mmCIF file of C-alpha atoms and ligand atoms in Angstrom:
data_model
loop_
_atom_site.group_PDB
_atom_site.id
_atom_site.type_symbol
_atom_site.label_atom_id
_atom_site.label_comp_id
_atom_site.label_asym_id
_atom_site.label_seq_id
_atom_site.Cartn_x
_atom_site.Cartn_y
_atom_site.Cartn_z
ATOM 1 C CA UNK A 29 0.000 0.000 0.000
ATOM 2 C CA UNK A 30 1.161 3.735 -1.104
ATOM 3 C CA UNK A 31 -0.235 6.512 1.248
ATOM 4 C CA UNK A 32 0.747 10.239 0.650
ATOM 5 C CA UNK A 33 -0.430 11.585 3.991
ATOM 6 C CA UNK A 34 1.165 15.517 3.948
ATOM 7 C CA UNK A 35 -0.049 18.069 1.146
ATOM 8 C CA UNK A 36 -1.402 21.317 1.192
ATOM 9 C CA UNK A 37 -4.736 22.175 -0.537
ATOM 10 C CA UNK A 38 -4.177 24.610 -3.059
ATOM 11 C CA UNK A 39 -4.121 26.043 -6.672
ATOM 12 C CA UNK A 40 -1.770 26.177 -9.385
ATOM 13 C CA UNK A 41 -2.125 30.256 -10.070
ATOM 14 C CA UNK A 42 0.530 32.135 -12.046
ATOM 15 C CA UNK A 43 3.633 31.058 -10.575
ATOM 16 C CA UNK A 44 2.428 30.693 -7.246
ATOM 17 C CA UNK A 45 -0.170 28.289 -5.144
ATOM 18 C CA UNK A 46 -3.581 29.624 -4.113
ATOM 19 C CA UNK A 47 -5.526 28.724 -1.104
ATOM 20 C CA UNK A 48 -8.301 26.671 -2.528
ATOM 21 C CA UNK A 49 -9.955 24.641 0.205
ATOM 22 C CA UNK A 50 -12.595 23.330 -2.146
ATOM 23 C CA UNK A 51 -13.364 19.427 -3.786
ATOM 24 C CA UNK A 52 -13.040 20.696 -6.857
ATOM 25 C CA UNK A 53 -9.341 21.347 -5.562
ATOM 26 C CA UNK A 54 -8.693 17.812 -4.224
ATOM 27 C CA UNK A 55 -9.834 16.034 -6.494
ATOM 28 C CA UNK A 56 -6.899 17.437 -8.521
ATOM 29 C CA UNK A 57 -4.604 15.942 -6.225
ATOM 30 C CA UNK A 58 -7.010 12.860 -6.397
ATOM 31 C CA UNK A 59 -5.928 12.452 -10.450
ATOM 32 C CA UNK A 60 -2.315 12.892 -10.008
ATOM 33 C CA UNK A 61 -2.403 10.002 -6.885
ATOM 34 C CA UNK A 62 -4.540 7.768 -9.107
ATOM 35 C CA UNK A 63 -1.814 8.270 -12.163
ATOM 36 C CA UNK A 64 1.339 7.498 -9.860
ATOM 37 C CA UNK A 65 -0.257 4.686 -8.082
ATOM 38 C CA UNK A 66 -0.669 6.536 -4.508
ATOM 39 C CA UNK A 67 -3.564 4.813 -3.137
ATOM 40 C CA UNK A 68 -4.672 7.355 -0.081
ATOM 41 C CA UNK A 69 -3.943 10.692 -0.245
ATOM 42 C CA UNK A 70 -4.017 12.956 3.207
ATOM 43 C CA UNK A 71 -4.888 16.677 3.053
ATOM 44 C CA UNK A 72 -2.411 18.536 5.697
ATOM 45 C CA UNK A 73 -3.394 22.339 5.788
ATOM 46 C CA UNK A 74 -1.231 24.249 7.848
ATOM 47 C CA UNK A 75 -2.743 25.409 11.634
ATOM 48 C CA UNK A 76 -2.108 28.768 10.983
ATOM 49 C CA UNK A 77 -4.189 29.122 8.105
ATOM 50 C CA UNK A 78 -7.380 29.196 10.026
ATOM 51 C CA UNK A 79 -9.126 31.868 12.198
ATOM 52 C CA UNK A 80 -10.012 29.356 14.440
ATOM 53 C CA UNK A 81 -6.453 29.331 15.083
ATOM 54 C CA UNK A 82 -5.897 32.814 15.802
ATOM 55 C CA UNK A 83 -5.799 32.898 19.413
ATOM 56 C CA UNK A 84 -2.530 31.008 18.925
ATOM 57 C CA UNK A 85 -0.505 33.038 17.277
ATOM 58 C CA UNK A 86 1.425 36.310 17.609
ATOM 59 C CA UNK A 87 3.790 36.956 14.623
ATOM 60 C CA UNK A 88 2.635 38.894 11.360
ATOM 61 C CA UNK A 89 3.531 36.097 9.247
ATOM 62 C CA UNK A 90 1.065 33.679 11.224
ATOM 63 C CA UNK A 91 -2.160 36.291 12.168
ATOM 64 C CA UNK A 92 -1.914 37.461 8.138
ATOM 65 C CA UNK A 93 -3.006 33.735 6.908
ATOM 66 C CA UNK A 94 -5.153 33.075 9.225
ATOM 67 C CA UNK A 95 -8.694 33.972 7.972
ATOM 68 C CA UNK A 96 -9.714 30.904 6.077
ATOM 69 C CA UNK A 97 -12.402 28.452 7.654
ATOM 70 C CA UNK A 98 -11.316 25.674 9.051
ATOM 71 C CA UNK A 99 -15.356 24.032 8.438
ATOM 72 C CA UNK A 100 -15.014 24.582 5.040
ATOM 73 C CA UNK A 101 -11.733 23.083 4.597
ATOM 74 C CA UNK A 102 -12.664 19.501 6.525
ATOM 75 C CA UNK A 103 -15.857 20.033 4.267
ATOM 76 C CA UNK A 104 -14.028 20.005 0.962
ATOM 77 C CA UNK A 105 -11.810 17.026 2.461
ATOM 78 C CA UNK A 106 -14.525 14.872 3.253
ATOM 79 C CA UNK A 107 -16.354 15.774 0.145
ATOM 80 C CA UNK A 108 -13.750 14.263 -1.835
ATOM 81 C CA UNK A 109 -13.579 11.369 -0.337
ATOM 82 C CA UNK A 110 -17.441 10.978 -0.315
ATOM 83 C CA UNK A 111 -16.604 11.477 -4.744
ATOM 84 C CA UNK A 112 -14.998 7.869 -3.931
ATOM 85 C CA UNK A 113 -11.374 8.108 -3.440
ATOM 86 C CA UNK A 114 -9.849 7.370 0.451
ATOM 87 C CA UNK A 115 -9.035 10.715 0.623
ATOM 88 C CA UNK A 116 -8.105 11.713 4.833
ATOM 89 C CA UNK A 117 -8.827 14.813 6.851
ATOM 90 C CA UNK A 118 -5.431 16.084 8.484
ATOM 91 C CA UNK A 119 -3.414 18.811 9.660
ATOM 92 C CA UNK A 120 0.161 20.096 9.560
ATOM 93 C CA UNK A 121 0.065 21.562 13.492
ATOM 94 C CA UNK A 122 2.851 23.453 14.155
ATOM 95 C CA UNK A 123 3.883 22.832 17.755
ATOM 96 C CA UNK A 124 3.543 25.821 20.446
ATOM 97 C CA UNK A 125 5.479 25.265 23.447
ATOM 98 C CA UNK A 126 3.226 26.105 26.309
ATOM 99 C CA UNK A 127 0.005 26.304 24.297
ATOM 100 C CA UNK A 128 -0.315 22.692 24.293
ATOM 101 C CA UNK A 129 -4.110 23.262 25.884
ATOM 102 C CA UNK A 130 -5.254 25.764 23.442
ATOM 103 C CA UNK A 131 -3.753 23.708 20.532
ATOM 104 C CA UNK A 132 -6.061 21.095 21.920
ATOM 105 C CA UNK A 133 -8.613 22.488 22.614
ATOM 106 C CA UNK A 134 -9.579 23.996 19.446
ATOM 107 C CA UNK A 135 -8.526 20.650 17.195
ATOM 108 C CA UNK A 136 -10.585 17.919 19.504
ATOM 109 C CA UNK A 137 -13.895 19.907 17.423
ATOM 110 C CA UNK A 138 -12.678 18.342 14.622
ATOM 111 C CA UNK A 139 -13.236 14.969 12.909
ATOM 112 C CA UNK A 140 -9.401 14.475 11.776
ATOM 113 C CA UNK A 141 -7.993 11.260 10.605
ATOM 114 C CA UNK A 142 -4.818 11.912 11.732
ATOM 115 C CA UNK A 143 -2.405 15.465 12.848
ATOM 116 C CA UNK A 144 1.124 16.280 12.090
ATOM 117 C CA UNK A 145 3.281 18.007 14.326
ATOM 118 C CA UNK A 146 5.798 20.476 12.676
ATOM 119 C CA UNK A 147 8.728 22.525 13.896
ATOM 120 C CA UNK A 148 9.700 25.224 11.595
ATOM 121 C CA UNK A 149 10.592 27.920 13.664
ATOM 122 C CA UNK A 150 12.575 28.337 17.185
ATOM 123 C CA UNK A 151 10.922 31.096 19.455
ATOM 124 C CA UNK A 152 9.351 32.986 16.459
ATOM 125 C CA UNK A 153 13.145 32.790 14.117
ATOM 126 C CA UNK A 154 12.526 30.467 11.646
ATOM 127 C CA UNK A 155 14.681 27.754 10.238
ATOM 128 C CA UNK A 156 13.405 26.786 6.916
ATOM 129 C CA UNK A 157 12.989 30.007 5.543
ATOM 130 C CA UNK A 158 16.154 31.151 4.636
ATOM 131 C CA UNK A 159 20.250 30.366 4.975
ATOM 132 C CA UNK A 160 21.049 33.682 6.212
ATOM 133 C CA UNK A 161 18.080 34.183 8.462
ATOM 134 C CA UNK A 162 15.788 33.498 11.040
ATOM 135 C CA UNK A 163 17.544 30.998 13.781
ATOM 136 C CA UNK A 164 20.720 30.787 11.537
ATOM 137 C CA UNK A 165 21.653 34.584 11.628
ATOM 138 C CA UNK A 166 21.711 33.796 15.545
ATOM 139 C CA UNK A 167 23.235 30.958 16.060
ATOM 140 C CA UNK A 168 26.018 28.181 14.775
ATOM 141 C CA UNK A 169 24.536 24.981 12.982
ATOM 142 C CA UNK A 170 25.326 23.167 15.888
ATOM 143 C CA UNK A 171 23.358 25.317 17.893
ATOM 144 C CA UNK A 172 20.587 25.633 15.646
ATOM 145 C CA UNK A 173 20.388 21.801 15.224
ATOM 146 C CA UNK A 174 20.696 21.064 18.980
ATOM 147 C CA UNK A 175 17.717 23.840 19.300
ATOM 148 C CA UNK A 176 15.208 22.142 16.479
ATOM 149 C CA UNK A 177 15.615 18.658 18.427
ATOM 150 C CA UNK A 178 15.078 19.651 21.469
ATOM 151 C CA UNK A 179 11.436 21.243 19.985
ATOM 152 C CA UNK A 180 10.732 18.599 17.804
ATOM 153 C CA UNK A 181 10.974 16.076 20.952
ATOM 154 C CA UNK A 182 8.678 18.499 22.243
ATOM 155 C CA UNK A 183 6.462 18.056 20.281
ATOM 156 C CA UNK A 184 6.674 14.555 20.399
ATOM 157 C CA UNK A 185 6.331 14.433 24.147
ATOM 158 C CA UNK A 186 3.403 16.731 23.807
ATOM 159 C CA UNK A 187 0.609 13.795 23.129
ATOM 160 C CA UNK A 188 -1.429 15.919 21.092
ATOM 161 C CA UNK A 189 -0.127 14.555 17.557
ATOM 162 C CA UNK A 190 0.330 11.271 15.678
ATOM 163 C CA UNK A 191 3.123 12.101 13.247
ATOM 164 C CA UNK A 192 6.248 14.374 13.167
ATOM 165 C CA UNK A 193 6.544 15.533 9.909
ATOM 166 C CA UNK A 194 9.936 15.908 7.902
ATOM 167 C CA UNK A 195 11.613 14.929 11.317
ATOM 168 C CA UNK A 196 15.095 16.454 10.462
ATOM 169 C CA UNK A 197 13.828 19.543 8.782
ATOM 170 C CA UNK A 198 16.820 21.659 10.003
ATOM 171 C CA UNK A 199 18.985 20.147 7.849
ATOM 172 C CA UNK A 200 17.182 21.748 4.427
ATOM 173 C CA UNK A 201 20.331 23.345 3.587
ATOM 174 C CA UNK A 202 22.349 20.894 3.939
ATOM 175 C CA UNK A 203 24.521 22.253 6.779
ATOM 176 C CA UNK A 204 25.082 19.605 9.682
ATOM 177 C CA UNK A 205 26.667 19.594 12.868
ATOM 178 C CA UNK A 206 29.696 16.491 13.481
ATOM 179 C CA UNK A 207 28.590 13.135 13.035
ATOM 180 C CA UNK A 208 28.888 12.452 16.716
ATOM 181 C CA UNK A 209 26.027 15.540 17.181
ATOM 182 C CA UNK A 210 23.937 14.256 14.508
ATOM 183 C CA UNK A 211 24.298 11.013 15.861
ATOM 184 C CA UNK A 212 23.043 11.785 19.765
ATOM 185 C CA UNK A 213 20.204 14.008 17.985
ATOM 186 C CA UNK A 214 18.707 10.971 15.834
ATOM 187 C CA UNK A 215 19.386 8.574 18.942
ATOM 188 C CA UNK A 216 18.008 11.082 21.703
ATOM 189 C CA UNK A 217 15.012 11.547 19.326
ATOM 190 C CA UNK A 218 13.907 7.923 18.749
ATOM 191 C CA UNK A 219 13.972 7.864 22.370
ATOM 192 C CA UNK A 220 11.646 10.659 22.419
ATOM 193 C CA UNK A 221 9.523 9.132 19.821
ATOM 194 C CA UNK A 222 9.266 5.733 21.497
ATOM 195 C CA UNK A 223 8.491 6.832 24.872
ATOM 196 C CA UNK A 224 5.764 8.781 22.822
ATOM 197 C CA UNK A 225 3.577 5.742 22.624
ATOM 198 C CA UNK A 226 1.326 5.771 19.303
ATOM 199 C CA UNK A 227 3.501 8.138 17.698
ATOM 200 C CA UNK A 228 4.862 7.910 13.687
ATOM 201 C CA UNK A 229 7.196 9.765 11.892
ATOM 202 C CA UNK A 230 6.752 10.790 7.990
ATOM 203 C CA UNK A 231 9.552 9.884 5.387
ATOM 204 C CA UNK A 232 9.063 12.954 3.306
ATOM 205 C CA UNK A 233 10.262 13.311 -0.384
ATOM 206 C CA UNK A 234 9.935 17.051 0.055
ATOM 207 C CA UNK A 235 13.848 17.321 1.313
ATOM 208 C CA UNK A 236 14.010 16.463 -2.290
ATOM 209 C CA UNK A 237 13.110 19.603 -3.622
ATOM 210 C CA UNK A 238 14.784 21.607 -1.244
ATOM 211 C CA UNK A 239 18.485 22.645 -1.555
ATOM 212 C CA UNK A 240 19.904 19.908 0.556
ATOM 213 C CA UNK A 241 18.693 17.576 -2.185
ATOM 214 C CA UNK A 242 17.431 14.584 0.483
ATOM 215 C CA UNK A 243 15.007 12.836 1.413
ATOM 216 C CA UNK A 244 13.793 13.507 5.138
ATOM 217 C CA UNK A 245 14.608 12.571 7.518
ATOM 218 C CA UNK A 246 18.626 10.927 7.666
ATOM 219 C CA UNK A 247 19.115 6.989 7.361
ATOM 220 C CA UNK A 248 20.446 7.199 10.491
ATOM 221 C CA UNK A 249 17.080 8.528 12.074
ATOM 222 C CA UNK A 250 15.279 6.278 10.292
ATOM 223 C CA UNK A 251 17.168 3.292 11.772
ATOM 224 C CA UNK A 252 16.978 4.334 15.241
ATOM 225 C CA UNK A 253 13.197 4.628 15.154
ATOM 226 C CA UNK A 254 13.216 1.150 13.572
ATOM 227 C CA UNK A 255 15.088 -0.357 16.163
ATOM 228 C CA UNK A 256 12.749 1.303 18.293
ATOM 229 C CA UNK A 257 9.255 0.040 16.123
ATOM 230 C CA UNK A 258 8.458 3.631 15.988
ATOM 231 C CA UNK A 259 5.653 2.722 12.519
ATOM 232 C CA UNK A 260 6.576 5.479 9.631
ATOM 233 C CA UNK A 261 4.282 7.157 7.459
ATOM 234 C CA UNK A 262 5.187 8.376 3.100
ATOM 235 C CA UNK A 263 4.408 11.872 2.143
ATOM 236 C CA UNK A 264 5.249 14.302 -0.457
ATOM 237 C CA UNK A 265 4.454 17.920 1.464
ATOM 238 C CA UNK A 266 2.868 18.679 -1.810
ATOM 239 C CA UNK A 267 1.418 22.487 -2.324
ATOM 240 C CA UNK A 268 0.432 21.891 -6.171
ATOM 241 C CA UNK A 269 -1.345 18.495 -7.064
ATOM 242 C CA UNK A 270 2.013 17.731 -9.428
ATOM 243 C CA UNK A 271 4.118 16.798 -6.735
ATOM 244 C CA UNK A 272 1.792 14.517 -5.128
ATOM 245 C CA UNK A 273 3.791 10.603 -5.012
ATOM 246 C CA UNK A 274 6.479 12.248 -6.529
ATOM 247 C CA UNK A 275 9.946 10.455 -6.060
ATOM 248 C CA UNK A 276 8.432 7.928 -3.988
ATOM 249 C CA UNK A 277 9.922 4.956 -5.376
ATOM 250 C CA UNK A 278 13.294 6.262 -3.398
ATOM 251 C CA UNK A 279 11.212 7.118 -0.033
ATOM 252 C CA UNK A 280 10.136 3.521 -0.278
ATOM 253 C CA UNK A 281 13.665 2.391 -1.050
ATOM 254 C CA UNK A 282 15.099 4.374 1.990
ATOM 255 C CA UNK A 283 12.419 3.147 4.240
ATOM 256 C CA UNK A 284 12.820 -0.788 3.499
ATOM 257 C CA UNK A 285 16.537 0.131 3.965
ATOM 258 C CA UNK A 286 16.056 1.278 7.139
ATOM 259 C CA UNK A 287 14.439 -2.519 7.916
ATOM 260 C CA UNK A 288 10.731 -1.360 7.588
ATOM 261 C CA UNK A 289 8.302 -3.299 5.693
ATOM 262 C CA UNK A 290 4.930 -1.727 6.895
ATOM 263 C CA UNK A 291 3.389 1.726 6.421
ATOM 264 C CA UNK A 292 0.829 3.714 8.782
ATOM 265 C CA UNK A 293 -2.974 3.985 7.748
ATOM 266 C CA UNK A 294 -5.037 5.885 9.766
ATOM 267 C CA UNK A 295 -9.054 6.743 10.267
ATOM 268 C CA UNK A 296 -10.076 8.845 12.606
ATOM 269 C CA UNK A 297 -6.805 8.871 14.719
ATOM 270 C CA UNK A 298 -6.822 4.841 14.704
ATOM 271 C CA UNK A 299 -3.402 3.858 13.072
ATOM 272 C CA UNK A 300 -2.953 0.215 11.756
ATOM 273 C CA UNK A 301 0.227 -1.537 9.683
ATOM 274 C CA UNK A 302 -0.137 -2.374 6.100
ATOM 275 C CA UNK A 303 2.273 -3.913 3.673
ATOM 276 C CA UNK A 304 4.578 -0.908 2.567
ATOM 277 C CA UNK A 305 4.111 -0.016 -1.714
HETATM 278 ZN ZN1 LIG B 2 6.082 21.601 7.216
HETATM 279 ZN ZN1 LIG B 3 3.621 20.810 4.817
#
């Protein structure tokens, strides 16, 4: 079994992606999985998009996206999948140390298959944005690297999620601390992970398109969660239907490398093992 369970529902407009929480829209993404032989696709809006949300956040970047409606976008999702395709209601959650309750509180109204917890920025600096910004203008890589693990563990201890998404995001420019630092982080993290409980982590093709030309997270990281039986999930981080499944012949190819021979499904926050592609 193929799932794709992290894209963003949007529109192909002019050289950038619309917001376009609507069937119509999925089932756009729909085709494409049906062509490359995805068989469940899983629609991963980002938190901050919502004003349900807004109470959350405090940075421009965050309060200016977040007027869509979160009702109409699990509407769209489970209208698609009611136009026959297994098509699953999730979220890309960024994780808010300290607003764990809130966080909770407003996504337990919701009817979600499954939520991804995301770190993508440190105390408001971000670390996916750009080389010569956010966290990296502050601080060495080994600082910035030791900083994103300790959040992403976070999250993982937080309970409220049931996969971390690209789970070595910091290194998306391909700068990395020693091996011996990269080595406690993947190690320290599987702990994490494990001690988690029902927790999976996404192998993400999206590193891919990204300067540091990988797929996420490290072999490494992927080992130690296997040795672990922390379950994995396959995603693309699409944001236009084209890259949905894309390059997933060498996610599946890292992940059986790593000693894994199952993939996650989930429904309604229930995860079970199938056969992996
Ligand atoms: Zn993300
Ligand atoms: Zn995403």
């Amino acid at each position: 079994m193929i799932v794709d369970y992290h894209m963003h529902l949007r529109r192909p407009a002019d050289g950038y992606e619309e917001i376009d929480h609507t069937p119509e829209a999925a089932e756009r993404f729909v085709e494409i999985a049906r062509e490359r032989g995805v068989d469940e696709i899983g629609f991963t809006e980002h938190v901050y998009y919502f004003r349900q949300t807004r109470e959350l956040w405090t940075k421009p970047y965050n309060l200016d996206r977040c007027v869509h409606d979160l009702d109409r976008y699990c509407d769209a999702v489970l209208e698609a999948r009611r136009r026959a395709f297994p098509v699953k209601l999730g979220l890309e959650v960024d994780f808010v140390p300290g607003r764990e309750r809130e966080l909770h509180d407003v996504l337990e109204q919701y009817p979600w298959d499954f939520l991804l917890g995301s770190v993508h920025e440190i105390e408001g600096h971000p670390i996916d944005h750009d080389p010569g910004e956010g966290l990296w203008k502050h601080f060495p890589t080994e600082e910035v690297w030791r900083r994103y693990f300790i959040a992403l563990r976070g999250a993982a201890r937080s309970g409220l999620f049931d996969v971390l998404s690209h789970p070595d995001l910091v290194k998306i420019f391909g700068r990395r601390p020693s091996a011996d630092a990269v080595l406690l982080h993947h190690e320290e993290t599987a702990d994490a992970v494990e001690a988690a409980g029902a927790l999976a982590i996404e192998v993400s093709t999206a590193g891919l398109r990204k300067p540091v030309g990988e797929v996420y997270p490290d072999r490494g990281l992927l080992e130690a969660c296997r040795r672990r039986d922390v379950p994995i999930t396959t995603a693309s981080d699409a944001h236009v239907p084209d890259d949905v499944g894309r390059h997933f012949d060498e996610a599946i190819h890292l992940a059986r490398a790593a000693g894994y021979s199952t993939v996650t499904v989930f429904d309604q926050r229930q995860a079970r093992q199938e056969p992996l592609g």
